[in-house]
Coordinates of C-alpha atoms in Angstrom, one line a residue:
M1 CA -2.9 -4.6 -5.7
T2 CA -0.6 -4.5 -2.9
T3 CA -0.7 -7.2 -0.3
G4 CA 0.7 -6.5 2.8
W5 CA 2.3 -7.4 6.1
K6 CA 1.6 -11.1 6.2
T7 CA 3.3 -11.9 2.8
T8 CA 6.5 -10.2 2.7
A9 CA 9.5 -10.6 5.2
L10 CA 13.2 -10.5 4.6
S11 CA 14.4 -13.8 4.9
V12 CA 18.4 -13.5 4.7
S13 CA 20.0 -14.3 8.0
C14 CA 21.8 -11.1 7.9
L15 CA 18.8 -8.8 8.2
L16 CA 18.3 -9.0 12.0
A17 CA 15.1 -9.6 14.0
L18 CA 13.7 -6.8 15.9
A19 CA 14.4 -7.3 19.5
D20 CA 11.4 -7.6 21.9
F21 CA 12.6 -4.5 24.1
T22 CA 13.2 -1.7 21.7
P23 CA 10.4 0.6 20.7
A24 CA 9.8 1.1 16.8
Q25 CA 9.8 4.5 15.0
I26 CA 8.6 4.5 11.4
G27 CA 8.4 7.2 8.5
G28 CA 9.2 10.3 10.7
D29 CA 8.2 12.3 13.8
W30 CA 4.6 13.5 14.3
N31 CA 4.5 16.7 16.3
K32 CA 2.1 16.5 19.3
V33 CA 0.2 19.8 19.5
I34 CA -2.7 19.2 21.8
E35 CA -3.2 16.8 24.7
V36 CA -6.2 16.5 26.7
Y37 CA -6.4 13.7 29.9
A38 CA -9.3 12.0 31.6
D39 CA -10.3 12.9 35.2
P40 CA -8.6 10.0 37.2
L41 CA -11.3 9.9 39.8
T42 CA -14.3 9.3 37.3
S43 CA -13.0 8.0 34.1
E44 CA -12.8 4.4 32.9
L45 CA -12.8 4.7 29.0
F46 CA -11.8 8.1 28.2
A47 CA -11.2 8.4 24.5
T48 CA -12.2 5.2 23.4
R49 CA -14.5 7.3 20.9
V50 CA -13.3 10.5 19.2
A51 CA -14.6 12.7 16.6
I52 CA -14.2 15.7 14.6
A53 CA -17.1 18.0 15.4
G54 CA -16.5 20.9 12.8
D55 CA -16.5 24.6 14.0
T56 CA -18.9 24.7 16.8
N57 CA -17.9 28.2 18.4
G58 CA -17.4 30.2 15.4
D59 CA -13.7 30.8 15.6
G60 CA -13.1 29.4 12.2
V61 CA -11.2 26.1 13.4
S62 CA -12.6 22.2 13.7
D63 CA -13.3 21.2 17.4
F64 CA -13.4 17.8 18.6
L65 CA -15.4 15.4 20.7
I66 CA -14.1 13.0 23.2
S67 CA -16.3 10.3 24.8
D68 CA -15.7 8.3 28.2
Y69 CA -19.0 6.5 28.0
Y70 CA -18.3 4.6 31.2
S71 CA -17.8 7.6 33.1
D72 CA -18.9 7.8 36.8
V73 CA -19.6 11.6 37.0
S74 CA -23.3 11.0 37.3
F75 CA -24.0 7.4 38.2
Y76 CA -22.2 4.3 37.5
D77 CA -21.2 4.0 33.9
S78 CA -23.6 6.8 33.1
G79 CA -21.2 8.1 30.4
S80 CA -19.8 11.6 29.6
I81 CA -18.7 13.6 26.5
F82 CA -16.6 16.5 26.2
L83 CA -16.1 19.0 23.3
Y84 CA -12.6 20.7 23.1
S85 CA -11.5 23.8 20.9
G86 CA -9.5 22.6 18.0
L87 CA -7.7 26.2 18.3
D88 CA -5.9 25.4 21.8
G89 CA -7.4 22.4 23.2
S90 CA -9.5 24.3 25.8
Q91 CA -12.5 22.2 26.8
L92 CA -15.8 24.1 25.6
F93 CA -18.5 21.9 26.9
E94 CA -19.4 18.6 28.5
A95 CA -22.5 16.5 29.3
H96 CA -23.3 13.4 31.2
G97 CA -25.8 10.6 31.1
A98 CA -28.7 10.6 33.2
G99 CA -29.1 7.1 34.2
E100 CA -26.9 4.0 35.6
C101 CA -25.3 2.0 32.9
F102 CA -26.8 4.7 30.1
E103 CA -23.3 4.7 28.4
F104 CA -23.8 8.2 27.4
G105 CA -21.4 8.8 24.7
R106 CA -20.8 5.5 23.1
G107 CA -21.6 6.7 19.9
I108 CA -20.5 10.3 18.9
A109 CA -20.5 12.2 15.6
G110 CA -20.1 15.9 14.1
A111 CA -23.5 16.5 12.4
G112 CA -22.8 19.8 10.2
D113 CA -25.0 22.9 10.6
L114 CA -28.4 21.3 11.3
D115 CA -30.0 24.3 12.9
L116 CA -28.5 26.8 10.5
D117 CA -27.4 29.2 13.1
G118 CA -24.0 29.2 11.2
L119 CA -22.1 26.6 13.8
N120 CA -21.5 23.0 13.4
D121 CA -24.0 20.6 15.6
F122 CA -23.0 17.2 16.7
L123 CA -24.6 13.8 17.7
I124 CA -24.6 11.9 21.1
G125 CA -25.8 8.5 21.2
E126 CA -27.0 6.8 24.7
P127 CA -27.7 3.1 24.3
G128 CA -29.0 2.8 27.7
D129 CA -29.5 -0.2 30.2
Y130 CA -31.3 -3.2 29.4
S131 CA -34.6 -1.5 30.3
S132 CA -33.8 1.4 27.8
N133 CA -34.9 2.0 24.1
G134 CA -31.9 4.1 23.6
T135 CA -31.6 7.8 22.8
V136 CA -29.5 10.0 20.1
Y137 CA -29.4 13.4 21.3
I138 CA -28.9 16.1 18.6
Y139 CA -26.8 19.1 20.4
S140 CA -26.4 22.3 18.7
G141 CA -23.1 23.6 18.6
N142 CA -23.6 26.1 21.6
G143 CA -24.7 22.9 23.8
S144 CA -28.5 23.1 23.9
V145 CA -30.2 19.9 22.7
L146 CA -32.1 20.5 19.6
H147 CA -34.1 17.1 19.9
A148 CA -33.9 13.5 20.9
L149 CA -34.4 10.2 18.8
T150 CA -35.4 7.1 20.7
G151 CA -35.0 3.6 19.6
P152 CA -37.7 1.3 18.4
S153 CA -37.2 -1.2 21.5
T154 CA -35.0 -2.3 24.3
Q155 CA -31.6 -4.2 24.3
T156 CA -30.7 -2.9 20.7
N157 CA -27.9 -0.7 21.6
F158 CA -29.6 2.1 19.5
G159 CA -27.0 4.9 19.1
E160 CA -24.0 3.1 19.4
V161 CA -22.7 4.1 16.0
L162 CA -23.5 7.3 14.4
I163 CA -22.4 9.0 11.2
S164 CA -23.1 12.2 9.6
L165 CA -23.1 12.4 5.5
D166 CA -23.8 14.6 2.7
D167 CA -27.6 14.9 1.5
L168 CA -29.2 11.6 1.1
N169 CA -33.0 12.8 0.1
G170 CA -32.2 15.9 -2.4
D171 CA -33.2 18.6 -0.1
G172 CA -29.9 20.2 0.2
R173 CA -29.0 19.2 3.9
R174 CA -26.7 16.9 5.9
D175 CA -28.5 13.7 6.9
F176 CA -27.4 11.3 9.6
I177 CA -27.6 7.3 10.4
V178 CA -28.1 5.5 13.8
A179 CA -27.1 2.1 14.1
A180 CA -28.6 -0.3 16.6
P181 CA -26.2 -3.3 16.2
D182 CA -28.0 -5.6 18.7
S183 CA -31.5 -5.1 17.5
S184 CA -33.6 -8.5 16.9
T185 CA -35.9 -8.3 14.2
S186 CA -37.9 -10.5 11.9
G187 CA -37.4 -13.6 13.8
L188 CA -33.8 -13.4 14.0
I189 CA -31.4 -12.7 17.0
Y190 CA -29.1 -9.7 17.1
N191 CA -29.1 -9.2 13.4
G192 CA -28.7 -5.4 13.9
E193 CA -30.6 -2.7 12.6
V194 CA -29.8 0.9 10.7
F195 CA -32.0 3.8 10.7
V196 CA -31.4 6.6 8.1
Y197 CA -32.6 10.1 9.2
S198 CA -33.3 13.4 7.9
G199 CA -31.1 16.1 9.0
V200 CA -33.9 18.6 8.6
A201 CA -36.0 19.1 11.9
P202 CA -38.2 17.1 13.3
Y203 CA -35.5 14.9 11.8
P204 CA -37.8 12.1 10.3
L205 CA -37.0 8.6 9.3
L206 CA -36.4 8.2 5.8
Y207 CA -36.1 4.3 6.1
S208 CA -34.3 1.5 8.0
L209 CA -32.3 -1.5 7.0
E210 CA -31.8 -5.0 8.7
G211 CA -29.1 -7.8 8.9
S212 CA -30.4 -11.0 7.6
L213 CA -28.3 -13.6 9.8
D214 CA -28.7 -14.1 13.4
D215 CA -25.7 -12.5 15.4
S216 CA -24.5 -10.6 12.7
S217 CA -24.5 -7.2 14.3
F218 CA -25.5 -5.5 11.1
G219 CA -24.5 -1.7 11.5
H220 CA -21.8 -2.7 13.9
S221 CA -19.8 0.0 12.0
L222 CA -20.9 2.7 9.6
G223 CA -18.9 4.8 6.7
A224 CA -19.9 7.9 4.8
L225 CA -19.3 8.1 1.2
G226 CA -19.8 10.4 -1.7
D227 CA -22.1 9.4 -4.6
V228 CA -20.6 6.2 -5.7
D229 CA -23.5 5.1 -7.8
F230 CA -23.8 8.4 -9.6
D231 CA -27.4 9.4 -8.7
G232 CA -26.5 12.7 -7.3
R233 CA -26.9 11.6 -3.4
A234 CA -24.3 10.5 -1.0
D235 CA -23.7 6.9 -0.4
F236 CA -22.6 5.0 2.7
V237 CA -20.8 1.7 3.9
V238 CA -22.4 -0.8 6.7
G239 CA -19.9 -3.4 8.3
E240 CA -21.6 -6.6 9.3
P241 CA -18.8 -8.8 11.2
V242 CA -21.5 -12.0 12.0
W243 CA -20.1 -12.8 15.1
A244 CA -21.7 -16.3 14.8
N245 CA -19.3 -17.6 12.3
G246 CA -16.6 -14.9 11.8
I247 CA -17.3 -14.5 7.9
G248 CA -18.5 -10.8 7.9
Y249 CA -19.8 -8.7 5.4
V250 CA -19.2 -5.1 4.3
H251 CA -22.2 -3.6 2.4
V252 CA -22.2 -0.4 0.4
I253 CA -25.5 1.1 0.2
S254 CA -27.3 3.6 -1.9
G255 CA -28.1 6.7 0.1
A256 CA -31.1 7.6 -1.9
T257 CA -32.7 4.0 -2.1
G258 CA -31.3 2.0 0.8
N259 CA -30.6 -0.7 -1.9
V260 CA -27.4 -2.7 -1.7
I261 CA -24.8 -1.4 -4.2
R262 CA -22.3 -4.3 -3.6
S263 CA -21.3 -6.4 -0.8
H264 CA -17.8 -8.0 0.2
Q265 CA -17.4 -11.0 1.9
G266 CA -14.6 -12.0 4.5
T267 CA -13.3 -15.8 4.4
T268 CA -10.9 -17.8 6.6
A269 CA -9.0 -18.9 3.4
D270 CA -7.6 -15.4 3.0
Q271 CA -7.6 -14.4 6.8
T272 CA -10.1 -11.8 6.4
Q273 CA -12.7 -13.0 8.9
Y274 CA -14.8 -10.7 11.1
I275 CA -14.4 -8.0 8.1
G276 CA -16.8 -5.2 8.8
T277 CA -15.9 -4.8 12.2
V278 CA -14.7 -1.4 11.2
V279 CA -15.5 0.2 8.1
S280 CA -14.7 4.1 7.1
G281 CA -15.0 6.2 3.8
V282 CA -11.5 7.6 2.8
G283 CA -12.1 9.9 0.0
D284 CA -10.8 9.5 -3.6
V285 CA -7.5 7.6 -2.9
N286 CA -7.0 6.4 -6.2
G287 CA -7.6 9.5 -8.3
D288 CA -10.7 8.1 -10.3
G289 CA -12.9 10.8 -8.9
V290 CA -14.8 8.4 -6.7
D291 CA -15.0 7.9 -3.1
D292 CA -13.2 4.7 -1.7
Y293 CA -13.8 2.9 1.5
V294 CA -11.8 0.7 4.0
A295 CA -12.7 -2.4 6.3
S296 CA -11.1 -4.1 9.1
A297 CA -11.0 -6.2 11.8
G298 CA -8.5 -5.5 14.7
Y299 CA -8.9 -9.1 15.9
G300 CA -9.2 -11.0 12.7
G301 CA -6.5 -12.0 10.1
G302 CA -5.7 -15.2 10.9
D303 CA -3.0 -14.2 14.1
Y304 CA -4.9 -13.6 17.2
G305 CA -5.5 -9.8 17.3
G306 CA -3.2 -9.2 14.5
G307 CA -5.7 -7.6 12.5
F308 CA -6.1 -6.4 8.9
V309 CA -7.4 -3.6 6.5
Q310 CA -8.7 -3.7 3.1
C311 CA -9.3 -0.8 0.9
Y312 CA -11.9 -1.2 -1.9
S313 CA -12.5 1.1 -5.1
G314 CA -15.6 3.1 -4.6
L315 CA -16.0 3.0 -8.5
D316 CA -16.2 -0.9 -8.8
G317 CA -15.8 -2.4 -5.7
A318 CA -12.1 -3.7 -6.6
L319 CA -9.8 -4.6 -3.8
L320 CA -7.0 -1.8 -4.0
W321 CA -4.6 -3.0 -1.3
E322 CA -4.8 -5.1 1.8
F323 CA -2.5 -5.0 4.9
H324 CA -2.2 -7.4 7.7
G325 CA -0.7 -7.1 11.1
V326 CA 2.4 -9.1 12.0
S327 CA 2.0 -9.5 15.8
L328 CA -0.3 -11.4 18.0
W329 CA -2.9 -9.0 19.5
Q330 CA -1.6 -6.2 17.7
G331 CA -5.1 -5.0 16.8
F332 CA -4.1 -3.5 13.6
G333 CA -7.5 -2.0 12.2
A334 CA -9.1 -1.7 15.6
S335 CA -9.8 1.8 14.3
L336 CA -9.9 3.3 10.9
A337 CA -10.3 6.9 9.5
A338 CA -9.9 9.1 6.3
G339 CA -6.6 10.9 6.7
G340 CA -6.7 13.5 4.2
D341 CA -3.6 14.9 2.9
T342 CA -1.3 14.8 6.0
D343 CA 2.0 16.0 4.3
G344 CA 0.4 18.5 1.6
N345 CA 1.6 16.5 -1.3
G346 CA -1.9 16.2 -2.9
T347 CA -2.7 12.8 -2.2
K348 CA -4.7 11.3 0.5
E349 CA -3.7 8.9 3.6
V350 CA -5.7 6.2 5.4
L351 CA -5.4 6.2 9.3
V352 CA -5.3 2.8 11.1
G353 CA -5.2 2.3 14.8
S354 CA -3.0 -0.4 16.2
P355 CA -3.4 0.0 20.0
W356 CA -2.6 -3.3 21.3
Q357 CA 0.9 -3.3 19.5
D358 CA 3.9 -4.0 22.0
L359 CA 6.5 -1.7 20.5
Y360 CA 8.3 -3.0 23.3
P361 CA 7.3 -5.8 25.4
G362 CA 4.2 -5.6 27.5
S363 CA 4.1 -2.1 26.7
G364 CA 0.5 -1.9 24.7
Q365 CA 1.9 1.5 23.5
G366 CA 0.1 1.3 20.3
A367 CA 0.3 3.6 17.1
I368 CA -1.6 5.2 14.5
Y369 CA -0.2 3.7 11.3
V370 CA -0.7 6.5 8.2
L371 CA -0.8 4.5 5.0
E372 CA -0.6 6.0 1.8
G373 CA -4.1 5.7 0.3
A374 CA -3.2 5.0 -3.2
N375 CA -1.1 1.7 -2.6
G376 CA -1.2 1.2 1.3
Q377 CA 2.5 1.8 1.9
I378 CA 3.4 2.8 5.1
H379 CA 4.1 6.5 5.4
S380 CA 4.7 7.0 9.2
T381 CA 3.3 6.2 12.5
A382 CA 2.1 8.4 15.3
T383 CA 2.5 7.3 18.7
V384 CA 3.7 8.7 22.1
P385 CA 6.6 7.8 24.3
T386 CA 4.4 6.1 27.3
G387 CA 4.1 2.8 27.9
R388 CA 0.6 0.9 28.0
A389 CA -1.0 4.1 26.2
G390 CA -3.1 2.1 23.9
V391 CA -2.7 4.8 21.2
G392 CA -5.0 4.0 18.2
I393 CA -8.3 2.6 20.0
A394 CA -9.9 5.3 18.3
V395 CA -8.8 7.8 15.5
A396 CA -10.1 10.5 13.3
G397 CA -8.6 12.7 10.7
N398 CA -9.2 15.1 7.5
F399 CA -9.3 18.2 9.4
D400 CA -6.8 21.1 8.9
L401 CA -6.3 23.1 12.4
D402 CA -3.7 25.4 11.7
G403 CA -4.7 26.3 8.1
D404 CA -1.7 25.0 6.4
G405 CA -3.1 22.7 3.9
K406 CA -2.0 19.8 5.7
S407 CA -4.5 17.4 7.8
E408 CA -4.3 16.6 11.5
I409 CA -4.6 13.3 13.4
L410 CA -6.7 12.9 16.5
A411 CA -5.9 9.7 18.2
G412 CA -7.6 8.3 21.5
A413 CA -5.2 6.4 24.0
E414 CA -7.3 4.5 26.4
W415 CA -4.7 3.6 28.8
A416 CA -2.4 6.8 28.9
F417 CA -2.9 8.2 32.6
Q418 CA -6.5 6.6 32.8
G419 CA -7.5 7.7 29.1
A420 CA -6.0 10.4 27.0
A421 CA -6.5 12.1 23.4
F422 CA -3.8 13.4 21.2
V423 CA -3.8 15.6 18.3
F424 CA -0.6 15.1 15.8
S425 CA 0.6 17.5 13.1
D426 CA 3.3 18.3 10.7
V427 CA 5.1 15.2 10.4
T428 CA 8.9 15.4 9.9
P429 CA 10.2 12.7 7.6
Y430 CA 13.3 10.8 8.7
L431 CA 14.9 10.8 5.4
A432 CA 15.0 13.8 2.7
G433 CA 16.6 14.6 -0.5
T434 CA 17.5 17.6 -2.7
G435 CA 16.4 15.9 -5.7
S436 CA 14.6 12.9 -7.1
T437 CA 16.1 12.8 -10.6
L438 CA 20.1 12.5 -11.8
S439 CA 21.4 12.8 -15.2
A440 CA 23.3 10.0 -16.7
G441 CA 25.0 12.3 -19.1
S442 CA 25.8 15.4 -17.2
G443 CA 25.9 13.9 -13.7
G444 CA 25.3 15.7 -10.5
S445 CA 24.9 15.1 -6.7
V446 CA 22.1 14.3 -4.5
I447 CA 22.2 15.0 -0.5
Y448 CA 20.5 13.1 1.8
N449 CA 19.6 14.3 5.0
L450 CA 18.8 11.9 8.0
D451 CA 16.9 13.5 10.7
F452 CA 16.0 10.6 13.2
P453 CA 14.8 11.6 16.5
S454 CA 17.3 12.6 19.7
N455 CA 16.4 9.2 21.1
A456 CA 18.3 7.8 18.1
A457 CA 21.8 9.6 19.0
F458 CA 24.9 7.8 18.0
Y459 CA 22.8 5.0 16.6
Y460 CA 24.3 3.0 13.6
Y461 CA 22.3 3.9 10.3
K462 CA 22.3 2.4 6.9
I463 CA 20.7 3.9 3.8
L464 CA 19.2 1.0 1.8
I465 CA 18.5 0.6 -1.7
S466 CA 16.1 -1.2 -3.8
T467 CA 15.6 -1.7 -7.4
T468 CA 12.2 -2.9 -7.7
G469 CA 10.0 -0.9 -5.4
T470 CA 8.6 0.2 -2.0
G471 CA 7.7 -3.2 -0.6
P472 CA 7.1 -3.4 2.4
S473 CA 9.7 -5.8 3.5
F474 CA 10.5 -6.6 7.1
I475 CA 13.4 -6.7 9.7
G476 CA 11.9 -8.8 12.1
D477 CA 8.6 -6.9 12.8
L478 CA 10.1 -3.7 11.7
P479 CA 8.4 -2.5 8.4
L480 CA 10.7 -1.5 5.6
P481 CA 9.4 0.4 2.9
L482 CA 11.4 -1.3 0.2
T483 CA 11.0 -4.2 -2.0
Y484 CA 13.3 -7.4 -1.1
D485 CA 15.7 -7.8 -4.3
Y486 CA 19.6 -8.3 -4.8
Q487 CA 20.3 -4.6 -4.4
L488 CA 18.6 -4.6 -1.1
V489 CA 20.6 -7.0 0.3
Q490 CA 23.7 -5.9 -1.1
S491 CA 23.2 -2.2 0.5
Y492 CA 22.5 -4.1 3.7
L493 CA 25.8 -5.9 3.4
G494 CA 27.5 -2.7 3.0
N495 CA 28.3 -3.2 -0.8
Y496 CA 27.1 0.1 -2.2
P497 CA 27.7 1.7 -5.5
S498 CA 31.1 3.7 -5.8
V499 CA 29.1 7.0 -6.3
T500 CA 27.7 7.1 -2.9
Q501 CA 29.3 8.4 0.3
N502 CA 28.3 8.0 3.9
F503 CA 25.6 5.7 3.5
T504 CA 26.1 4.1 6.4
G505 CA 27.8 5.4 9.5
V506 CA 26.8 6.7 13.0
L507 CA 24.4 9.4 13.8
D508 CA 25.5 12.6 15.5
Q509 CA 24.0 13.7 19.0
S510 CA 20.9 14.7 17.5
G511 CA 20.2 11.8 15.5
N512 CA 21.1 13.4 12.2
A513 CA 23.9 12.4 9.5
I514 CA 24.2 13.5 5.8
A515 CA 25.1 11.4 2.9
T516 CA 25.6 12.2 -0.6
L517 CA 25.2 10.4 -3.9
N518 CA 27.8 12.2 -6.4
A519 CA 28.3 11.0 -10.0
S520 CA 29.9 12.8 -12.9
S521 CA 28.2 10.6 -15.2
L522 CA 26.5 7.3 -15.5
P523 CA 26.3 4.4 -17.9
G524 CA 23.5 4.9 -20.5
A525 CA 22.0 1.4 -19.6
T526 CA 20.5 3.1 -16.3
I527 CA 18.7 5.7 -17.9
G528 CA 14.8 5.0 -16.9
Q529 CA 16.0 3.0 -13.7
I530 CA 14.4 4.0 -10.5
Y531 CA 16.2 3.5 -7.4
Y532 CA 14.2 3.6 -4.2
L533 CA 15.9 4.5 -1.0
A534 CA 15.0 4.2 2.6
A535 CA 17.2 4.4 6.0
I536 CA 17.1 2.2 9.3
A537 CA 18.8 3.0 12.4
G538 CA 19.4 1.2 15.7
P539 CA 22.1 0.8 18.7
V540 CA 25.5 0.0 17.3
W541 CA 25.2 -3.3 19.6
G542 CA 21.5 -3.9 19.3
P543 CA 18.5 -4.1 17.0
W544 CA 17.3 -2.0 14.1
T545 CA 14.6 0.2 16.1
H546 CA 13.8 3.0 13.4
T547 CA 13.1 3.0 9.6
S548 CA 12.3 6.2 7.3
N549 CA 10.1 6.8 4.7
A550 CA 11.0 6.0 1.3
L551 CA 12.3 8.3 -1.6
S552 CA 13.1 7.6 -5.3
L553 CA 15.8 8.7 -7.6
E554 CA 15.1 8.4 -11.4
I555 CA 18.1 8.2 -13.8
V556 CA 17.2 10.5 -16.6
P557 CA 19.3 11.3 -20.0

């Protein structure tokens, strides 16, 4: 298990704290390939919900949904949804709520091909005002409404949360789940309720589940899983944050029966209160063949708004790793999604939104943290160079728009130009090497290319070395993917092995540099040793502002 940001911080005085006014960039540069923006005249919460819709128009590329559930296009806070092409970002379709305060689009989800016309369909939730039971609309990919489902009673927020998932009832078709997290049942108040529907028309109710505590908001979040109980049917995760006391629960549910497979409980002792505020399936991140899942609370974790994320094994519920935010009101974990394989290396990543993080003071710039699914290490961050953007209020992933085998990221930014959404693709790592092994007997060389962004031109850089792992450690609030040890401190102080050249210096006008490790031979005692390297950069007379991905170098015979 990897514990996260709350536990490991570099403590020697020479490792300077990150100054408040300097934006931080981590891991590599993400290419922004699609940008869509709100209508400034009618929008309020554009892109606070995003979802992958699948291919709705037959061009072979997944499309995506953006919600603005407080939009005033039709009536005050009636809500709107927009469907965009994943091929070029053009708008394919829009729809709007039919009444004041209906909040059309508060829940959105892709649904697969429910009507069997060869195109993917989608779900739109409209919780409605206090006099409404709430409605979920099932849309065909062509924009026509296939069906509408009505909630059981008023003031339940039926349709606030939606997911689609693989077959639950054995008919070979995708099914879907609707949450009513404010539902009051069985003599309880706001205990919440979840409704499981067949994906075959007329979309009958298969079963429902309800929370067992007052003010627990069962169904506040939902996550789709594969088959984790080995009965041949898909399963799912339900978040229950329990607002009354902040304990919170995460429940793994058998899709076939509705029975609870296991539950996880938050505690104040380990600063995991309000767990279940957000949950998501993330695919098989640890390689055991069973889907895993994550849970978070963007304003839990001990520090006000610092947030945290926990990743659990779908096989047995074991905690795989845990990360906590380091800044007040950072909101780390305000959104979660499966990342798929973002870099094409065959492993899966996890996407974590941190929308209120100040990458410079008062900015609220926010970011998407891309974490390695296997161990929770920081892979990279995706953001935009715009102050007060709120990047990460919503996130979706695990979709490949350009067919290169690498997943893209869809991020909502609630404050950027009154709301915006961005599709990020193809991260360029800040540090790349020509090899990951070096022979002790015959020697050799490894060339390291530092490729920081142009805003790091003429910045001072260091390549740091750890002999014990990939951390993380911290320079102030700047995450460093190296474990704190003696060699890390020595490399920070400039005490490098004699076989290194240009491991510290000044980046060129493009933010680049080249360093080498060149050895004719190495002592036999080093055979089997793995060295971990990462680069940092910052203004010559200022704080460190950039940190790279980590690379490893193993000494072989």
